[in-house]
Amino acid sequence: MKITLVAFILLFAVTSKPLLGATGAAPEQVVDTSGKKLRAGANYYVIPANDDGGLALASIGEECPMDVVAVQGYSGVPLSFTPVNPKKDVVRVSTDLNVVFSANTDCPQSNVWKLDDYDDTTGQWFVTTGGVVGNPGWQTVSNWFKIEKYEKGYKLAYCPTVCSYCNVQCRDIGIYADSDGNQRLALSDSPYKVQFQRA
């Protein structure tokens, strides 16, 4: 009787779990305005889905580090994406990414995006620069962003999964218009709908 019970438990365990090494389907690949796959490390303009403009760097409040802003009238500054797994050469939705502006500045900080500390004055969490590429974990949790499918385009989000025990907020990235007219990227309930154009 004991052998039959043990055999039944083992059979149930083997048949109720996926086989070792089996994985779910990979997340959908992000495509650019030409319908081509977004490539890790390649330069793209992040442009609004329904308007002209793009994303750029701006000194707000203090000269450095530079903050991420939406601009009108031109495509902004090109940037690249580095997936959490640097061996992957395509960018996929819902995957942790580092975002890096491909521009030279006079600031000593990097052009890698990161979520800034909470701004008491505005009540906002702004996207700034000065992050680190790679090294996923609690020390870099503020440096990881995601691209998510949104309507017929995409949106950017902050919801890092590089640290399983970290308590992070999951929010979309939207636009906050400050008192000086800067269109700053910040955590928001109204996502900034975007598309990607090869630079």
XYZ file of C-alpha atoms in Angstrom:
199
model
C 0.000 0.000 0.000
C 2.802 2.449 0.897
C 4.613 1.746 -2.389
C 1.413 2.362 -4.366
C 0.814 5.662 -2.525
C 4.403 6.846 -3.115
C 4.196 5.841 -6.783
C 0.900 7.727 -7.138
C 2.362 10.879 -5.527
C 5.425 10.756 -7.781
C 3.293 10.220 -10.881
C 1.066 13.156 -9.896
C 4.074 15.417 -9.260
C 5.640 14.606 -12.632
C 2.443 15.045 -14.649
C 1.224 18.204 -12.922
C 4.466 20.184 -13.413
C 5.950 21.263 -16.740
C 8.967 19.326 -17.825
C 12.299 20.647 -16.641
C 13.602 23.213 -19.088
C 10.167 23.915 -20.560
C 9.345 27.605 -20.729
C 6.389 29.724 -21.678
C 6.204 31.695 -24.879
C 8.572 34.641 -25.144
C 6.969 38.082 -24.847
C 6.045 39.832 -28.084
C 8.814 41.671 -29.924
C 8.623 45.464 -30.069
C 8.574 46.866 -33.615
C 9.556 50.278 -34.952
C 7.594 52.583 -37.263
C 8.834 50.540 -40.253
C 7.528 47.300 -38.773
C 11.047 46.006 -38.039
C 12.103 44.477 -34.720
C 13.676 46.845 -32.189
C 17.305 45.806 -31.810
C 19.155 46.031 -28.508
C 21.903 48.635 -28.667
C 20.604 50.283 -31.864
C 19.608 53.965 -31.778
C 15.945 54.984 -31.951
C 13.891 58.105 -31.488
C 11.035 57.668 -29.039
C 8.294 59.738 -30.618
C 4.683 60.335 -29.606
C 2.221 58.066 -31.375
C -0.200 60.855 -32.284
C 1.954 63.969 -32.628
C 5.359 65.272 -33.614
C 8.189 65.554 -31.134
C 10.288 63.168 -29.103
C 12.362 62.779 -25.964
C 15.426 64.787 -24.999
C 17.663 65.809 -22.108
C 17.200 69.051 -20.148
C 18.754 70.683 -17.097
C 15.904 71.394 -14.696
C 16.567 72.932 -11.311
C 20.244 72.094 -11.346
C 22.639 71.663 -14.246
C 23.373 67.975 -13.615
C 22.153 65.275 -13.764
C 19.985 65.948 -16.789
C 16.297 65.082 -16.772
C 14.191 63.354 -19.431
C 11.674 65.620 -21.171
C 9.259 65.484 -24.099
C 9.929 68.070 -26.798
C 7.902 69.391 -29.739
C 8.989 70.234 -33.270
C 11.812 67.701 -33.621
C 12.428 64.018 -32.908
C 14.514 64.607 -29.793
C 17.714 62.725 -28.978
C 18.252 59.106 -30.071
C 18.495 56.444 -27.415
C 19.103 52.724 -27.133
C 17.717 49.860 -25.078
C 19.658 47.150 -23.253
C 17.588 44.155 -22.065
C 18.237 42.620 -18.655
C 19.742 39.662 -20.523
C 22.476 41.379 -22.587
C 22.735 38.321 -24.858
C 19.286 39.067 -26.289
C 19.488 41.157 -29.451
C 15.805 42.062 -29.765
C 13.674 44.180 -27.439
C 10.490 42.570 -26.115
C 7.467 43.961 -24.289
C 7.199 43.501 -20.528
C 10.967 42.932 -20.219
C 13.289 44.899 -17.946
C 15.426 47.330 -19.954
C 18.037 49.992 -19.409
C 17.379 53.090 -21.521
C 20.394 55.174 -22.584
C 20.488 58.485 -24.454
C 23.085 58.479 -27.243
C 24.332 62.010 -26.664
C 27.343 63.722 -25.155
C 26.736 66.096 -22.261
C 28.924 68.109 -19.919
C 27.517 66.234 -16.928
C 29.669 63.652 -15.128
C 26.633 61.375 -14.690
C 25.747 58.755 -17.279
C 22.898 59.176 -19.781
C 21.236 56.010 -18.427
C 17.665 56.591 -17.298
C 16.722 56.136 -13.668
C 13.763 56.958 -11.497
C 14.669 59.916 -9.312
C 13.804 60.226 -5.639
C 10.339 61.486 -4.766
C 10.027 65.246 -5.332
C 8.210 66.718 -2.311
C 7.610 70.043 -4.051
C 5.647 68.592 -6.976
C 4.575 65.255 -5.507
C 6.153 63.496 -8.500
C 8.614 60.718 -9.288
C 10.608 62.047 -12.273
C 12.728 60.177 -14.802
C 16.272 61.501 -14.777
C 19.723 60.275 -15.798
C 22.716 58.968 -13.883
C 21.737 55.302 -13.824
C 23.868 52.231 -14.439
C 23.643 49.736 -17.305
C 23.270 46.112 -16.225
C 23.970 44.695 -12.758
C 20.312 43.784 -12.029
C 19.466 43.793 -8.335
C 18.380 46.004 -5.468
C 21.224 48.499 -6.009
C 20.032 49.268 -9.556
C 16.276 48.736 -9.234
C 15.596 52.391 -10.156
C 17.397 51.942 -13.532
C 15.008 49.414 -15.123
C 12.051 50.324 -17.320
C 9.707 48.406 -19.618
C 7.966 48.876 -22.940
C 4.354 47.723 -22.875
C 1.816 47.325 -25.665
C -0.747 50.142 -25.460
C -3.705 50.509 -27.806
C -2.137 50.457 -31.299
C 1.233 51.662 -30.051
C 3.372 51.360 -26.947
C 3.875 52.971 -23.578
C 6.820 53.118 -21.209
C 6.447 51.811 -17.681
C 8.374 51.503 -14.460
C 7.806 48.083 -12.892
C 11.190 46.415 -12.437
C 11.347 42.693 -11.749
C 15.140 42.507 -11.398
C 14.814 42.224 -7.616
C 12.330 39.635 -6.385
C 12.317 40.884 -2.778
C 12.283 44.638 -3.515
C 9.096 46.566 -2.880
C 8.626 48.698 -6.013
C 5.699 50.607 -7.395
C 4.413 49.748 -10.834
C 3.260 52.776 -12.801
C 3.148 54.059 -16.344
C 5.462 56.799 -17.523
C 3.580 59.935 -18.509
C 4.130 63.663 -18.914
C 4.150 66.202 -16.084
C 4.056 69.853 -17.174
C 6.003 71.852 -14.607
C 5.529 75.568 -13.806
C 8.275 76.514 -16.305
C 6.579 74.680 -19.178
C 8.923 71.670 -19.168
C 7.215 68.437 -20.219
C 8.946 66.083 -17.794
C 8.669 62.296 -17.846
C 7.264 61.062 -14.544
C 5.275 58.204 -13.060
C 1.664 58.742 -14.060
C -1.789 57.224 -14.378
C -1.957 58.677 -17.928
C 0.638 56.921 -20.102
C 2.630 58.700 -22.794
C 1.751 56.743 -25.944
C 4.868 56.282 -28.067
C 6.387 54.604 -31.099
C 9.993 53.983 -32.065
C 11.693 55.365 -35.152
C 15.145 54.109 -36.191
C 17.693 56.946 -35.920
